[in-house]
Coordinates of C-alpha atoms in Angstrom, one line a residue:
Chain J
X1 CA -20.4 19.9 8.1
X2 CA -19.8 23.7 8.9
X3 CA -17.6 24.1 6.2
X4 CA -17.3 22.7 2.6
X5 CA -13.6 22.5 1.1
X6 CA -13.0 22.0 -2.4
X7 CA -10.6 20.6 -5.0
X8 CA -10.3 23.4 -7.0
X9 CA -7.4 21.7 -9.2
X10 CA -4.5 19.5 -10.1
X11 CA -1.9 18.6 -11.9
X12 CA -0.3 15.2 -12.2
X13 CA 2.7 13.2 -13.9
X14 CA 3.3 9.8 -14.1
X15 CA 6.1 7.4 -16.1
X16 CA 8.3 4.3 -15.7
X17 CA 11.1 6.6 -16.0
X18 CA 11.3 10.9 -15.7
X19 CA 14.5 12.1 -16.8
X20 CA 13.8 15.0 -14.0
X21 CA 14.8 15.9 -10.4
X22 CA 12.5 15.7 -8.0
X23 CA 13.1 19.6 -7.3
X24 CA 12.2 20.4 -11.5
X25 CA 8.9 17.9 -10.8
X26 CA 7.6 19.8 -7.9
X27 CA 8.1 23.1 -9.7
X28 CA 6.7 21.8 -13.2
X29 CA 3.6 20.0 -10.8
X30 CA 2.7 23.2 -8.6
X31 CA 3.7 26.5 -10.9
X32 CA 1.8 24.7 -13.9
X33 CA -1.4 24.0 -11.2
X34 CA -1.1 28.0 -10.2
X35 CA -1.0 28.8 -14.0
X36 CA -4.0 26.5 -14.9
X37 CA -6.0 28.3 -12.4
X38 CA -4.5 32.3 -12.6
X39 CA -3.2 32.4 -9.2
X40 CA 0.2 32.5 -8.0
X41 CA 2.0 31.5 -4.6
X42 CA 0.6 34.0 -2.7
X43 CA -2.8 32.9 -2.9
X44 CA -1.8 29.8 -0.3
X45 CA -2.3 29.8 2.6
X46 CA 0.0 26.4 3.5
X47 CA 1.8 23.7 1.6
X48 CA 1.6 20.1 2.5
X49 CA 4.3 17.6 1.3
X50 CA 4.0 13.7 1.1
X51 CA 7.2 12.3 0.3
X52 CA 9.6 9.6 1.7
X53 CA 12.6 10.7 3.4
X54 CA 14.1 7.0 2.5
X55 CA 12.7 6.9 -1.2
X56 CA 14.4 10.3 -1.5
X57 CA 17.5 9.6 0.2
X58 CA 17.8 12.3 2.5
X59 CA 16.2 13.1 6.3
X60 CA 13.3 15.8 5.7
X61 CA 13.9 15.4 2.2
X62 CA 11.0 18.3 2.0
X63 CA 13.6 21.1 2.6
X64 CA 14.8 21.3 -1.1
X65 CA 11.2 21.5 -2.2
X66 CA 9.5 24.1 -0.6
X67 CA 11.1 26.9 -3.3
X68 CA 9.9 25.1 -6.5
X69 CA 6.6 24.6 -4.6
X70 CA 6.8 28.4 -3.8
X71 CA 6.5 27.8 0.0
X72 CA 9.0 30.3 0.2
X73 CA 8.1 32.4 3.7
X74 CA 4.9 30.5 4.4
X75 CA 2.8 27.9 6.3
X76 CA 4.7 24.2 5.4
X77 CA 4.5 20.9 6.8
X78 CA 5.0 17.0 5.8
X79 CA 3.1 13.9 5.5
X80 CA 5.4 10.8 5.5
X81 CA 2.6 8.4 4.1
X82 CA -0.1 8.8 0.9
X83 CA -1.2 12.1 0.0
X84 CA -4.3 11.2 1.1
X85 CA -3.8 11.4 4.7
X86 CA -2.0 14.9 4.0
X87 CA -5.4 16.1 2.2
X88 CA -7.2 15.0 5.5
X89 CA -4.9 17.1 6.9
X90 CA -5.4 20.0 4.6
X91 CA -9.0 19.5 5.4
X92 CA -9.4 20.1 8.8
X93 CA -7.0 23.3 8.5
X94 CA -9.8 24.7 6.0
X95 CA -12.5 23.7 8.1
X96 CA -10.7 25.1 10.9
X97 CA -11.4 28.6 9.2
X98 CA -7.9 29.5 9.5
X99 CA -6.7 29.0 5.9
X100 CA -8.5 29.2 2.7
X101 CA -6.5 27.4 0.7
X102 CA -3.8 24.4 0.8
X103 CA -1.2 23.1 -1.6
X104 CA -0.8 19.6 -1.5
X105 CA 2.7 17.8 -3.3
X106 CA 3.4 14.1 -3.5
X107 CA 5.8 12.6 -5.1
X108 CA 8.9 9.7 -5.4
X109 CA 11.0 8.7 -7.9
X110 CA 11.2 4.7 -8.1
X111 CA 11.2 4.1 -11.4
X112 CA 15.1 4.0 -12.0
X113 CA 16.4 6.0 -9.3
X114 CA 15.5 3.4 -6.5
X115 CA 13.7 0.1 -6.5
X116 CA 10.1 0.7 -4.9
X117 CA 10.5 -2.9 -3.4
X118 CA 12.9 -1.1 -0.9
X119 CA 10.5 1.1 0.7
X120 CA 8.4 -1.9 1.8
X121 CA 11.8 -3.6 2.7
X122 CA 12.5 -0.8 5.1
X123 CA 9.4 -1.1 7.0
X124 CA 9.8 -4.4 8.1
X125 CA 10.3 -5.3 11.6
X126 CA 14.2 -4.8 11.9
X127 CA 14.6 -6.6 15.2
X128 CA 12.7 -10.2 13.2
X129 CA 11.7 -10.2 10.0
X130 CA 14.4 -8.5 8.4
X131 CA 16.6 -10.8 10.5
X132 CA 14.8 -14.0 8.8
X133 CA 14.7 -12.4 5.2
X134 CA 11.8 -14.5 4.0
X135 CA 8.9 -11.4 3.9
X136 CA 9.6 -8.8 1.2
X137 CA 6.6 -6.8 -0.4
X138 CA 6.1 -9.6 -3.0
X139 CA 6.3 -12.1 -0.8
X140 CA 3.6 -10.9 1.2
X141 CA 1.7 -9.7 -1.8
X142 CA 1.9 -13.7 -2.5
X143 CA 0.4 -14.6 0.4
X144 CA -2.2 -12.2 0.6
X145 CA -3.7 -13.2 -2.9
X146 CA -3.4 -17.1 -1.9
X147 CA -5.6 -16.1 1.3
X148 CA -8.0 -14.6 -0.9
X149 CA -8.4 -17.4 -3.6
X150 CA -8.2 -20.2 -1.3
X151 CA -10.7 -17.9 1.4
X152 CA -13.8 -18.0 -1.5
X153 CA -12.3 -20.9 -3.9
X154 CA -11.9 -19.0 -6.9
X155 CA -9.5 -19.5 -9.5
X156 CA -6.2 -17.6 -10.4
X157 CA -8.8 -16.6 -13.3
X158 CA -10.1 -13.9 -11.5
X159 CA -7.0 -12.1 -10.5
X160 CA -5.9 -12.6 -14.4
X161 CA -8.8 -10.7 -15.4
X162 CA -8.7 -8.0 -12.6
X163 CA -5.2 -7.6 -14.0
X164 CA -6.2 -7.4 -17.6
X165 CA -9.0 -5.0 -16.9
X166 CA -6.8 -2.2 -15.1
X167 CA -4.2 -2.9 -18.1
X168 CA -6.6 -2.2 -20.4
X169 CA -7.9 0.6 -19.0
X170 CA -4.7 2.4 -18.0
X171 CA -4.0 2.2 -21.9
X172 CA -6.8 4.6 -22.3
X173 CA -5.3 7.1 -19.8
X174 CA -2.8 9.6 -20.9
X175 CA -1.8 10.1 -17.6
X176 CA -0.9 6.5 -17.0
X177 CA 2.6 5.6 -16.7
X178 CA 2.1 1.7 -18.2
X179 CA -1.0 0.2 -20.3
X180 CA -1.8 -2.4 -22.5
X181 CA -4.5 -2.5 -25.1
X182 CA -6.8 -5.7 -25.2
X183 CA -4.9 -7.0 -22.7
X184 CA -6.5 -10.0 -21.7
X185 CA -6.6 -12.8 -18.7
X186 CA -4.9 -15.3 -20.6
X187 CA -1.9 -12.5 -21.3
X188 CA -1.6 -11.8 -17.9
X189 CA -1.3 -15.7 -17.2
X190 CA 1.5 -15.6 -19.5
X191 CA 3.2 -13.5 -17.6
X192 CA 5.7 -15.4 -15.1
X193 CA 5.0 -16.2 -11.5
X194 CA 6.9 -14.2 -8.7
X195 CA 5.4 -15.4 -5.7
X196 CA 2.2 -18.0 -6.2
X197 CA -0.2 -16.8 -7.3
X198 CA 0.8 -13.7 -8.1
X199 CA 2.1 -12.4 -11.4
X200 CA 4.4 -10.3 -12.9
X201 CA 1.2 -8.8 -14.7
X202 CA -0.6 -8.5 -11.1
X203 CA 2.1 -6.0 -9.9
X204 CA 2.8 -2.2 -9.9
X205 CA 4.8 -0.9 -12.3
X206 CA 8.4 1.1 -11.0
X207 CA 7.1 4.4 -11.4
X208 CA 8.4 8.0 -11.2
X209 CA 5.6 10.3 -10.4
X210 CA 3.6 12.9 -8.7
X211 CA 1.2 14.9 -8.3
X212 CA 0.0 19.0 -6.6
X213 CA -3.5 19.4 -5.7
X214 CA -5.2 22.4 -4.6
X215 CA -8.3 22.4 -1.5
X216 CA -9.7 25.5 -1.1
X217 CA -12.7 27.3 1.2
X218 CA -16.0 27.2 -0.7
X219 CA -15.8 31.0 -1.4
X220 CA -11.9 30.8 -3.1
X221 CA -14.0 27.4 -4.9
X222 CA -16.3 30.1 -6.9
X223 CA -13.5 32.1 -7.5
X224 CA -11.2 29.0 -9.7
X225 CA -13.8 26.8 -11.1
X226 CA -17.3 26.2 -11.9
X227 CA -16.7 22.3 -11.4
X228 CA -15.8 22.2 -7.9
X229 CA -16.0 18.9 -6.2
X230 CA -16.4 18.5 -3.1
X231 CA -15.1 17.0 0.1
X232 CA -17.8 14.9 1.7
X233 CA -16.5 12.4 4.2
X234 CA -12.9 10.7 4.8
X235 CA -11.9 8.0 7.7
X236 CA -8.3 6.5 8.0
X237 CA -7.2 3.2 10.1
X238 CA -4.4 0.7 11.1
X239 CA -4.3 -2.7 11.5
X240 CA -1.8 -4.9 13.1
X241 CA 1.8 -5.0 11.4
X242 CA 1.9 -8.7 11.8
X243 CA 0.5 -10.3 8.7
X244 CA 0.1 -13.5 11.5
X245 CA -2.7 -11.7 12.9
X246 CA -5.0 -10.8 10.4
X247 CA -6.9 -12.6 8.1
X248 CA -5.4 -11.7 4.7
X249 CA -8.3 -12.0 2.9
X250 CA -9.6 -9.1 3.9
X251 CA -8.9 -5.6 5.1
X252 CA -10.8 -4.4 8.6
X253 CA -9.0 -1.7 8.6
X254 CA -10.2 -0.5 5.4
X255 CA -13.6 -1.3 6.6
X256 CA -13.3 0.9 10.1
X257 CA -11.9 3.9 7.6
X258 CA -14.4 3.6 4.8
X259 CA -17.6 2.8 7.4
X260 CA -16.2 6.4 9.3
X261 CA -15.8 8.2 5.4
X262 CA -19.5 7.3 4.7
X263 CA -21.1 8.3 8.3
X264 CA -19.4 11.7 7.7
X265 CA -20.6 11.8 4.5
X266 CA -24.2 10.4 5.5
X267 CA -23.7 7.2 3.1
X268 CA -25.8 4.7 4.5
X269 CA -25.7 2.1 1.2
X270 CA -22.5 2.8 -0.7
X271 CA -23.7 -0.2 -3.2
X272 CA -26.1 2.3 -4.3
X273 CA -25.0 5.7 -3.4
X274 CA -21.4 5.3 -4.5
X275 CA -20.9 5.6 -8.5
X276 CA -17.8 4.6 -8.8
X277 CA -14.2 4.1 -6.9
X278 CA -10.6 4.7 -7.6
X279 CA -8.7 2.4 -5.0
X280 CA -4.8 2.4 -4.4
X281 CA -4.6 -1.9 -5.1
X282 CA -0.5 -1.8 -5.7
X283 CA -2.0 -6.0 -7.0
X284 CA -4.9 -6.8 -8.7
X285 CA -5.7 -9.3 -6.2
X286 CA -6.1 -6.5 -3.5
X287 CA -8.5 -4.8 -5.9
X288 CA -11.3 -7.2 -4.4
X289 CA -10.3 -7.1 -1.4
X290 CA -10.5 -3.5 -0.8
X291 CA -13.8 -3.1 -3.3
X292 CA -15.6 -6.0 -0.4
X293 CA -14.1 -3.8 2.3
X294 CA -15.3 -0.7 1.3
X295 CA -18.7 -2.2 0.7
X296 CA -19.1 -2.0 -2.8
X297 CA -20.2 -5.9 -3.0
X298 CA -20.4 -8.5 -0.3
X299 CA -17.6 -10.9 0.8
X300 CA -17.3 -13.3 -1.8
X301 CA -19.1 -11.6 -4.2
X302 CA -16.0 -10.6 -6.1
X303 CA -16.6 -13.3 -9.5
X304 CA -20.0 -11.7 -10.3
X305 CA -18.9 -8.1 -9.4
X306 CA -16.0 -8.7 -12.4
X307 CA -18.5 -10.3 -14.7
X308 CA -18.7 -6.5 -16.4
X309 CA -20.3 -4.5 -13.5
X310 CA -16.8 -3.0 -12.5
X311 CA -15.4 -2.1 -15.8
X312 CA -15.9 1.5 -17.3
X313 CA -19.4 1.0 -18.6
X314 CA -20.5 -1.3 -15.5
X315 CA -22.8 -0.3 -12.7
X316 CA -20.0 0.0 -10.7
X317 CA -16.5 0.8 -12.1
X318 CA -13.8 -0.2 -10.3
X319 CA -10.0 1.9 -11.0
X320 CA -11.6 3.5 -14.4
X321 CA -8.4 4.9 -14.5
X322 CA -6.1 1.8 -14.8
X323 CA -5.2 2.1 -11.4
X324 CA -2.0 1.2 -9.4
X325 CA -1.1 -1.1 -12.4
X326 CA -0.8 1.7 -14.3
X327 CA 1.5 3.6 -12.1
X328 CA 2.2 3.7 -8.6
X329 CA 4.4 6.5 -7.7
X330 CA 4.9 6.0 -3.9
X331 CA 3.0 9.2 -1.6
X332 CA 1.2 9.8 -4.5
X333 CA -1.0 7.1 -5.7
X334 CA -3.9 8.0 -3.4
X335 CA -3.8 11.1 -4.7
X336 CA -3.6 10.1 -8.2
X337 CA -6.6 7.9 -7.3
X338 CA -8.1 11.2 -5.9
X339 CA -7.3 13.5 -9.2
X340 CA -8.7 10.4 -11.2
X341 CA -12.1 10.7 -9.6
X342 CA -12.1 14.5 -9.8
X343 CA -11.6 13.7 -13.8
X344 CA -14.9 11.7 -13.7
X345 CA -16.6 14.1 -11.4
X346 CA -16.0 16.8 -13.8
X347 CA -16.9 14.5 -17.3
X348 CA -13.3 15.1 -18.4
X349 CA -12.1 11.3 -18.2
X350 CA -11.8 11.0 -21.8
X351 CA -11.8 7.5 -22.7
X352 CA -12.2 6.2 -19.6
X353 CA -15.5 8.5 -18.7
X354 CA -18.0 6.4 -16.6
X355 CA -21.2 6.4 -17.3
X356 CA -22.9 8.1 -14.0
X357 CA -20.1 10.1 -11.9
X358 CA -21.9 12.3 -8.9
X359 CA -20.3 10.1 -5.9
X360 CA -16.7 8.1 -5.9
X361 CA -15.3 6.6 -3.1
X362 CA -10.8 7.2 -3.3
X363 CA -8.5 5.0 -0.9
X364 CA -5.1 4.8 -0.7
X365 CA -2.6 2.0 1.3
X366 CA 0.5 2.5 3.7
X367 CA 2.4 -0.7 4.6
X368 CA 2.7 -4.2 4.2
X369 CA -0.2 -5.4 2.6
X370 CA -2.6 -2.3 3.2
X371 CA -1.7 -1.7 6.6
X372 CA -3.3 1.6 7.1
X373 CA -6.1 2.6 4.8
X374 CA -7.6 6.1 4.3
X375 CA -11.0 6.7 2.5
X376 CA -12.1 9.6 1.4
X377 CA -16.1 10.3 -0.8
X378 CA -16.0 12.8 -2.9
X379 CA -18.8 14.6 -5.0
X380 CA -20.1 17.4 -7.5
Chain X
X1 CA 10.8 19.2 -18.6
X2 CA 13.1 16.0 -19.6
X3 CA 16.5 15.5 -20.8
X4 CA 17.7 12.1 -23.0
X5 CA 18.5 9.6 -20.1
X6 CA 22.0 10.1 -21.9
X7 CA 22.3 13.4 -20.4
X8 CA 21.7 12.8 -17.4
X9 CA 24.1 12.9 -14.7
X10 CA 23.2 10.0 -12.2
X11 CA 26.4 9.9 -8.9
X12 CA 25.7 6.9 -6.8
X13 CA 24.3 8.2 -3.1
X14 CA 24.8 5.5 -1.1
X15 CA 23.2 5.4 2.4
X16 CA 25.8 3.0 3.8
X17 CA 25.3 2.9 7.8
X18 CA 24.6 0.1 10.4
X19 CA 22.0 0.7 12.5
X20 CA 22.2 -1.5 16.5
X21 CA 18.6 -2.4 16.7
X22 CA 17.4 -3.7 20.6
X23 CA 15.2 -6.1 19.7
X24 CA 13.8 -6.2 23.0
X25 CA 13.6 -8.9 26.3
X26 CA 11.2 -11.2 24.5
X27 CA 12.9 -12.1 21.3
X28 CA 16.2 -12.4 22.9
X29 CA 14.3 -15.1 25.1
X30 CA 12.7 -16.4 21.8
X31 CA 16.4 -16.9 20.5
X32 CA 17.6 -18.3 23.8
X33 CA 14.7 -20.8 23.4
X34 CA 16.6 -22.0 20.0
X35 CA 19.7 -23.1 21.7
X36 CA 17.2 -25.6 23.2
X37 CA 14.9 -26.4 20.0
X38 CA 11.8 -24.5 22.0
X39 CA 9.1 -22.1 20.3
X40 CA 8.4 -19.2 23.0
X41 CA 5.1 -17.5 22.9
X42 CA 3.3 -14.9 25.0
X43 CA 0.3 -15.1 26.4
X44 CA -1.8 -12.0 26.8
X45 CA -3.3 -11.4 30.5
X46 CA -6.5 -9.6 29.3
X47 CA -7.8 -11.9 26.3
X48 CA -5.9 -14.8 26.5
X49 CA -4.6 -14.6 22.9
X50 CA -0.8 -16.2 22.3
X51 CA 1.9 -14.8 20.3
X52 CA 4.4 -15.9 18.6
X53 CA 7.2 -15.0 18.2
X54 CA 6.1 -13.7 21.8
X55 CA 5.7 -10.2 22.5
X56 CA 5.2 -8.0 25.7
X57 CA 2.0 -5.6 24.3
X58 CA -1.0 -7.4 22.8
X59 CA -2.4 -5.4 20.0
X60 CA -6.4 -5.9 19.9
X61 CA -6.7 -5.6 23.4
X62 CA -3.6 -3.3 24.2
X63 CA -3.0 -6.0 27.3
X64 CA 0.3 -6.9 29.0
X65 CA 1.5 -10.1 27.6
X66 CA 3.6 -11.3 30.7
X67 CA 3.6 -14.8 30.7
X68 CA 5.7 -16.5 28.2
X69 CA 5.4 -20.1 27.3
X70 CA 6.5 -22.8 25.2
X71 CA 4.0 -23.9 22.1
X72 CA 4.4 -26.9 20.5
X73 CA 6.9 -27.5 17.5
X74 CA 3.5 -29.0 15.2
X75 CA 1.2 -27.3 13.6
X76 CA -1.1 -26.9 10.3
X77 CA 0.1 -25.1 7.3
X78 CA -3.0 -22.1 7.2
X79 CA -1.6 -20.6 3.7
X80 CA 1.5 -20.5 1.5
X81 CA 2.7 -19.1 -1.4
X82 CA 5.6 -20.5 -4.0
X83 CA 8.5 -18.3 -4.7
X84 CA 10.0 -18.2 -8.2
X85 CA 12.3 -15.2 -7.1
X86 CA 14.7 -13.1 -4.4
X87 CA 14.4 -9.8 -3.7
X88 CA 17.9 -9.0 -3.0
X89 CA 18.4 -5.1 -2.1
X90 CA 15.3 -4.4 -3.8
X91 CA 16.3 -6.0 -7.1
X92 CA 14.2 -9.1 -8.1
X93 CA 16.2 -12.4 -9.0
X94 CA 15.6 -15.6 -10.4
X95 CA 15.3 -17.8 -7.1
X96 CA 17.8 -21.6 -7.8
X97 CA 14.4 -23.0 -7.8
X98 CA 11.1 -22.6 -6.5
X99 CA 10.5 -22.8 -2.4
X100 CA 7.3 -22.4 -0.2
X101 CA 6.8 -19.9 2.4
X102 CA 4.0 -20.7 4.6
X103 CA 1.8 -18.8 7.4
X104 CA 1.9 -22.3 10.3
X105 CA -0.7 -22.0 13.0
X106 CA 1.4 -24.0 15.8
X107 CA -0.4 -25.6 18.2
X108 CA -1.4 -23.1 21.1
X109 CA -0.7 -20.1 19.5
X110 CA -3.7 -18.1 18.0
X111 CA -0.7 -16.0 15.6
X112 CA 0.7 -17.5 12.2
X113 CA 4.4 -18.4 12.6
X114 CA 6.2 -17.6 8.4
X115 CA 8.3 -19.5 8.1
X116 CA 10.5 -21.6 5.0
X117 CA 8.5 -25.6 3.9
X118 CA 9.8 -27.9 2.5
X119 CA 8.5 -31.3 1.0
X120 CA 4.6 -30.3 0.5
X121 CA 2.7 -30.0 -2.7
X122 CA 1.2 -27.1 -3.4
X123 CA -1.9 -28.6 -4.8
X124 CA -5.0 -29.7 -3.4
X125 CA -4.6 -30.6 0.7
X126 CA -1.4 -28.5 1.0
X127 CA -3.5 -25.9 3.2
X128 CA -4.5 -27.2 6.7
X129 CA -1.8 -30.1 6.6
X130 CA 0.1 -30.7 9.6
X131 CA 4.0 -30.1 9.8
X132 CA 6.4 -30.1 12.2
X133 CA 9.5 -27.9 13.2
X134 CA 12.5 -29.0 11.9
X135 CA 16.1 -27.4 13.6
X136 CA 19.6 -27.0 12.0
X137 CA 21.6 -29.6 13.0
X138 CA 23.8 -27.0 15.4
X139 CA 21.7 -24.7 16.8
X140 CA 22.9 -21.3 18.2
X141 CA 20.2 -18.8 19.2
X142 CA 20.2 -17.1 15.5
X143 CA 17.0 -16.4 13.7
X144 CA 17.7 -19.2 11.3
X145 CA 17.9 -22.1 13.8
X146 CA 14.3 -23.1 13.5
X147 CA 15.2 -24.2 9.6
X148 CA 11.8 -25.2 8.5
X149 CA 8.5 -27.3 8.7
X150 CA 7.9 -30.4 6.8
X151 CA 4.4 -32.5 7.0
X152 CA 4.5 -34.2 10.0

């Protein structure tokens, strides 16, 4: 790589409801970044937005948030997926050796404002499966974790305790949005069915959110932090729309992205070169899914990867953070996902510090059950 | 940077339009085939694979899928999930009572068919069970004409 780029910082803000405007959350997120590290506006070079023009309720709903973002007069573009694919973006325009430094904003408002269920709603296939009205996000979220169990014959068990695990974790994180101490498999089983197997305790919270994140050259990286961490590989992919066509029990595409995101960043075992991941599963039955997919543990290797490898003090932590059932603010959980893992690359995780954090894969989701997958490896 | 929910000033914005959607040569033939109680497919001319409902591009080989065809109203129920709610305009509801959706692989097709069953357990030998299309009694080329599968 000719270039290294940098997160030099973030801020991020997450709950089931933020009494705000979207236009108070971007300034709060990016003047409070700019103020962490000394700088002001003029010190970048362009401003990428992920946001939803439909979640926001207007068509380039980015035009009212390039003031509080201070884009005034400069370099500005849009995203309309996860915040990950606009860091990709903002990666190649560094390594380009054009810009120095890029802005990045993500953010939506579901928790009151809009039902998040919409957003998938609005995706589907106008001209048929809106016309039938039998797939919704849950619905497909149903069949997807039925696919999985049935696929390696385990137990609703397992997705109870992927669900507990995340809870319990996110209960640590202050910058959760939902949490529950001790939470445990058999509370998550109490928790009543929505679409077989899947849980109300298996699913994303509503959540209002988001999140500014600042890439930078490696010489603006020495000038903001001594704990930089560092770009080293990223990979993005789609797979069919129709759920007909692909085996639900796993995720090629995010395969394809992650085997691209660890050639770039000369990964040749990520079972022992990666520490740990943060990974955008919106239901705790995706958690495996993705984990097998981004070759963290072999298919079907799931029930002894959540015997206690994956938790906080595992070999392997899986979503340290919480994860997506601790808040999913749509365009910006990838990124959360990607602030989360610059936490544990920098030893300020708190209570959820991992043991060993040098390497972490992020992914983030677009679409009906993970679509389009982008991967991104980051280090110290 | 927030106010008491109290205080805040919430209009309704409602994004009330109709969009008129072409849904294309293929499904119009698909909903044509209802009239007649027939599942239509398309068969790709590179790899072979069949669609359906059929479609004119096939998307792992990027083929033309020219040939349309008629698959057979049986099939075996490849994975299902109960629903205990509706989503209705993104608000989830309490569904009457619970109903099974299932992914059918029909008999010539290589694609899963969604599609409402009824009268299957959802216990042990409910996946890979054979079903069979079963048609509102007035059919009309609408989406809902092909009613359900039940085992066969």
């Amino acid at each position: 790589m000719d270039k290294k780029v940098a997160i030099a910082g973030y801020r991020m803000k997450g709950a089931c409801d933020l009494i705000t405007t979207r236009e108070r959350l971007t300034f709060e997120l990016t003047r409070g970044l700019f103020d962490d590290l000394g700088i002001d506006r003029h010190y970048v070079d362009t401003v990428i937005f992920s946001t939803n023009d439909f979640l926001d309720g207007r068509t380039i709903s980015n035009v009212f948030l390039d003031p509080p973002a201070g884009a005034y007069l400069k370099d500005e573009s849009k995203v309309e997926m996860d915040g990950l694919n606009a860091l990709m973006y903002a990666f190649m325009r560094i390594q380009s050796g054009e810009y120095e430094s890029a802005l990045l904003v993500a953010l939506s408002l579901c928790g009151y404002q809009v039902s998040p269920y919409l957003y998938i709603e609005y995706t589907l296939n106008p001209a048929y499966d809106r016309q039938l009205g039998l797939l919704n996000e849950l619905s497909a979220a149903g069949l997807q974790a039925q696919s999985f169990l049935s696929k390696y014959g385990y137990s609703e068990d397992l997705i109870d305790e992927i669900a507990a695990q995340n809870l319990r974790n996110a209960a640590l994180n202050p910058d959760q949005a939902r949490g529950m101490n001790d939470a445990s498999g058999k509370d998550v089983k109490q928790s009543p069915y929505l679409y077989e197997p899947l849980r109300e305790l298996h699913t994303y919270p509503a959540t209002d959110g988001g999140c500014a994140v600042l890439l930078v050259s490696e010489d603006k990286a020495g000038e903001l932090t001594d704990k930089p961490v560092w770009v080293l590989g990223m990979g993005q992919s789609i797979e069919t729309y129709y759920l007909g066509e692909r085996g639900l029990y796993e995720s090629r595409s995010t395969r394809e992205a992650a085997e691209r995101a660890y050639r770039m960043a000369g990964i040749d075992d990520p079972k022992r070169k990666v520490d740990f991941a943060e990974v955008s599963s919106l239901f705790a039955p995706q958690e495996p899914i993705l984990c097998e997919a981004l070759g963290l543990y072999d298919p079907g290797g799931a029930a002894a990867a959540y015997g206690g490898d994956n938790d906080i003090s595992g070999s392997l932590p899986i979503n340290p953070s919480g994860g997506p059932l601790g808040a999913h603010p749509i365009c910006a959980t990838g990124l959360f996902r990607l602030n989360e893992a610059v936490k544990q690359l920098r030893g300020e995780a708190g209570k959820n510090q991992v043991k060993k954090a040098e390497v972490a894969v992020v992914h983030a989701q677009d679409g009906v059950c993970a679509q389009q997958n982008a991967v991104v490896v980051l280090g110290t | 940077m927030e106010a008491s929910p109290e205080d805040f000033f919430t209009p309704a914005v409602p994004l009330d339009f109709v969009y008129n959607y072409r849904v294309g040569t293929y499904i119009e033939r698909y909903l044509e085939g209802f009239k007649e109680k027939k599942i239509l497919a398309s068969r790709c001319g590179d790899c072979g694979k069949v669609a359906v409902p059929p479609r004119m591009y096939c998307g792992p080989c990027n083929g033309r899928m020219e040939e349309l065809l008629e698959v057979s109203q049986q099939g075996s129920l490849e994975n299902f999930t109960i629903g205990h709610v509706l989503l209705e305009k993104g608000a989830v509801k309490a569904a009457p009572s619970p109903y099974m959706l299932g992914l059918i692989k029909l008999d010539g097709a290589d694609s899963l068919l969604l599609a409402r069953v009824e009268g299957v357990n959802a216990g042990a030998g409910a996946l890979g069970m054979r079903v069979r299309a079963v048609w509102k009694d007035e059919v009309g080329g609408d989406y809902n004409d092909l009613d359900h599968f039940e085992p066969a």
